[in-house]
Coordinates of C-alpha atoms in Angstrom, one line a residue:
X1 CA 0.0 0.0 0.0
X2 CA 2.8 2.4 0.9
X3 CA 4.6 1.7 -2.4
X4 CA 1.4 2.5 -4.3
X5 CA 1.0 5.9 -2.5
X6 CA 4.6 6.8 -3.4
X7 CA 4.1 6.0 -7.1
X8 CA 0.9 8.1 -7.1
X9 CA 2.6 11.0 -5.3
X10 CA 5.2 11.5 -8.0
X11 CA 2.8 12.0 -11.0
X12 CA 0.5 14.3 -8.9
X13 CA 3.5 16.4 -7.9
X14 CA 4.6 16.5 -11.5
X15 CA 1.2 17.7 -12.7
X16 CA 1.1 20.4 -10.0
X17 CA 4.6 21.6 -11.1
X18 CA 3.4 21.9 -14.7
X19 CA 0.2 23.6 -13.8
X20 CA 2.0 26.2 -11.8
X21 CA 4.6 27.0 -14.5
X22 CA 4.7 30.6 -15.7
X23 CA 2.9 30.5 -19.0
X24 CA 4.5 33.8 -20.1
X25 CA 7.9 32.2 -20.1
X26 CA 6.7 29.3 -22.2
X27 CA 5.1 31.6 -24.7
X28 CA 8.1 33.8 -24.9
X29 CA 10.5 31.0 -25.5
X30 CA 8.4 29.5 -28.3
X31 CA 7.7 32.8 -29.9
X32 CA 11.5 33.6 -30.1
X33 CA 11.7 30.9 -32.8
X34 CA 8.7 32.2 -34.7
X35 CA 8.9 33.8 -38.1
X36 CA 7.7 37.1 -36.6
X37 CA 11.3 38.0 -35.6
X38 CA 12.7 37.4 -39.1
X39 CA 13.7 40.7 -40.5
X40 CA 12.5 41.0 -44.1
X41 CA 15.3 41.2 -46.7
X42 CA 13.1 43.3 -49.0
X43 CA 9.8 45.0 -48.2
X44 CA 8.1 43.1 -51.0
X45 CA 7.5 40.3 -48.5
X46 CA 4.9 42.3 -46.6
X47 CA 2.0 44.5 -47.4
X48 CA 3.2 47.2 -45.0
X49 CA 6.9 47.7 -44.8
X50 CA 9.4 50.6 -45.1
X51 CA 13.2 50.5 -45.2
X52 CA 15.2 53.7 -44.7
X53 CA 19.0 53.8 -44.3
X54 CA 19.1 50.2 -43.0
X55 CA 16.2 50.6 -40.6
X56 CA 13.2 48.4 -41.3
X57 CA 9.7 48.8 -39.9
X58 CA 6.9 46.3 -40.9
X59 CA 3.5 44.9 -40.1
X60 CA 2.9 41.2 -41.0
X61 CA -0.9 41.3 -41.1
X62 CA -2.3 41.8 -44.6
X63 CA -5.4 43.6 -43.2
X64 CA -5.8 45.2 -39.8
X65 CA -9.1 45.1 -37.9
X66 CA -10.3 48.1 -36.0
X67 CA -9.9 47.8 -32.2
X68 CA -7.9 44.6 -32.5
X69 CA -4.3 44.4 -31.4
X70 CA -1.6 43.8 -34.0
X71 CA 2.3 43.7 -33.9
X72 CA 4.6 46.3 -35.4
X73 CA 8.3 45.3 -35.8
X74 CA 11.4 47.6 -36.1
X75 CA 14.9 46.3 -36.9
X76 CA 18.0 48.5 -36.9
X77 CA 21.6 47.9 -37.9
X78 CA 22.6 49.7 -34.7
X79 CA 21.7 46.9 -32.2
X80 CA 20.8 48.1 -28.8
X81 CA 22.5 51.5 -29.3
X82 CA 19.3 52.9 -30.8
X83 CA 17.0 55.1 -28.8
X84 CA 13.3 55.3 -29.9
X85 CA 12.5 58.9 -29.2
X86 CA 8.8 58.7 -30.1
X87 CA 6.4 56.1 -31.7
X88 CA 2.7 56.5 -32.4
X89 CA -0.1 55.7 -34.7
X90 CA -1.9 58.6 -36.2
X91 CA -4.6 59.3 -38.7
X92 CA -3.7 60.4 -42.2
X93 CA -7.1 61.3 -43.7
X94 CA -8.5 62.7 -40.4
X95 CA -7.1 64.0 -37.2
X96 CA -8.1 61.5 -34.5
X97 CA -5.3 62.2 -32.1
X98 CA -2.6 59.6 -31.7
X99 CA -2.1 56.2 -30.1
X100 CA 1.3 55.8 -28.4
X101 CA 3.5 52.8 -29.2
X102 CA 5.9 51.2 -26.8
X103 CA 8.6 49.2 -28.5
X104 CA 10.4 46.5 -26.5
X105 CA 13.6 44.8 -27.7
X106 CA 12.9 41.2 -28.6
X107 CA 16.3 39.9 -29.7
X108 CA 19.4 41.5 -31.2
X109 CA 18.3 44.7 -33.0
X110 CA 14.6 43.7 -33.4
X111 CA 11.9 45.6 -31.5
X112 CA 8.2 44.9 -31.2
X113 CA 5.2 47.1 -30.2
X114 CA 1.6 46.2 -30.0
X115 CA -0.7 48.7 -31.9
X116 CA -4.4 49.2 -32.3
X117 CA -6.4 51.5 -34.4
X118 CA -9.7 53.0 -33.5
X119 CA -13.1 52.6 -35.2
X120 CA -14.1 55.2 -37.7
X121 CA -17.3 55.8 -39.6
X122 CA -15.4 57.1 -42.6
X123 CA -14.8 54.2 -45.1
X124 CA -11.6 55.8 -46.5
X125 CA -9.9 56.4 -43.1
X126 CA -6.1 55.8 -43.3
X127 CA -3.7 55.4 -40.5
X128 CA 0.1 55.5 -40.2
X129 CA 2.9 54.5 -37.8
X130 CA 5.3 57.4 -37.1
X131 CA 8.6 56.5 -35.4
X132 CA 11.5 58.8 -34.6
X133 CA 14.7 57.2 -33.4
X134 CA 18.3 58.3 -32.8
X135 CA 21.6 56.5 -32.9
X136 CA 25.1 57.8 -33.1
X137 CA 23.9 61.4 -33.0
X138 CA 21.7 61.0 -36.0
X139 CA 17.9 61.2 -35.9
X140 CA 15.8 59.2 -38.3
X141 CA 12.0 59.3 -38.9
X142 CA 10.1 56.5 -40.4
X143 CA 6.5 56.6 -41.5
X144 CA 4.6 53.4 -42.4
X145 CA 1.0 53.4 -43.8
X146 CA -1.1 50.8 -42.1
X147 CA -2.8 48.4 -44.5
X148 CA -6.5 48.8 -45.3
X149 CA -8.7 48.1 -42.3
X150 CA -11.4 45.4 -42.0
X151 CA -14.6 46.2 -40.1

């Protein structure tokens, strides 16, 4: 009877350890290997992409849905020596204020921010990502138009 209890104790303890594991760590480790962090060689790979002086900013989604989060990626040749001065989403066709973006370094010189656009009654509403960064005493501004939105 005692031997049976010991054998039962080990699987239960293992299940508890798995259930109490930090899921963010698991998600982060698996997402590091994802294609999302692959810097595009040319902007032709994505619907929304801009490359200026070695800096690339892109959105993988073909169509963005209003009030639904999406990822914006930024890659620089400067590594961690880059400082993102400002980053925001703003309207092109109408002034709707701006939505701040907060880029976090993912690996090497790739940064990621989560963006979201607001709902608008106008069918032809266009949005853009506006990023200003500095590195080695030079300031660069990148503007990326967000792909057509789906309602």
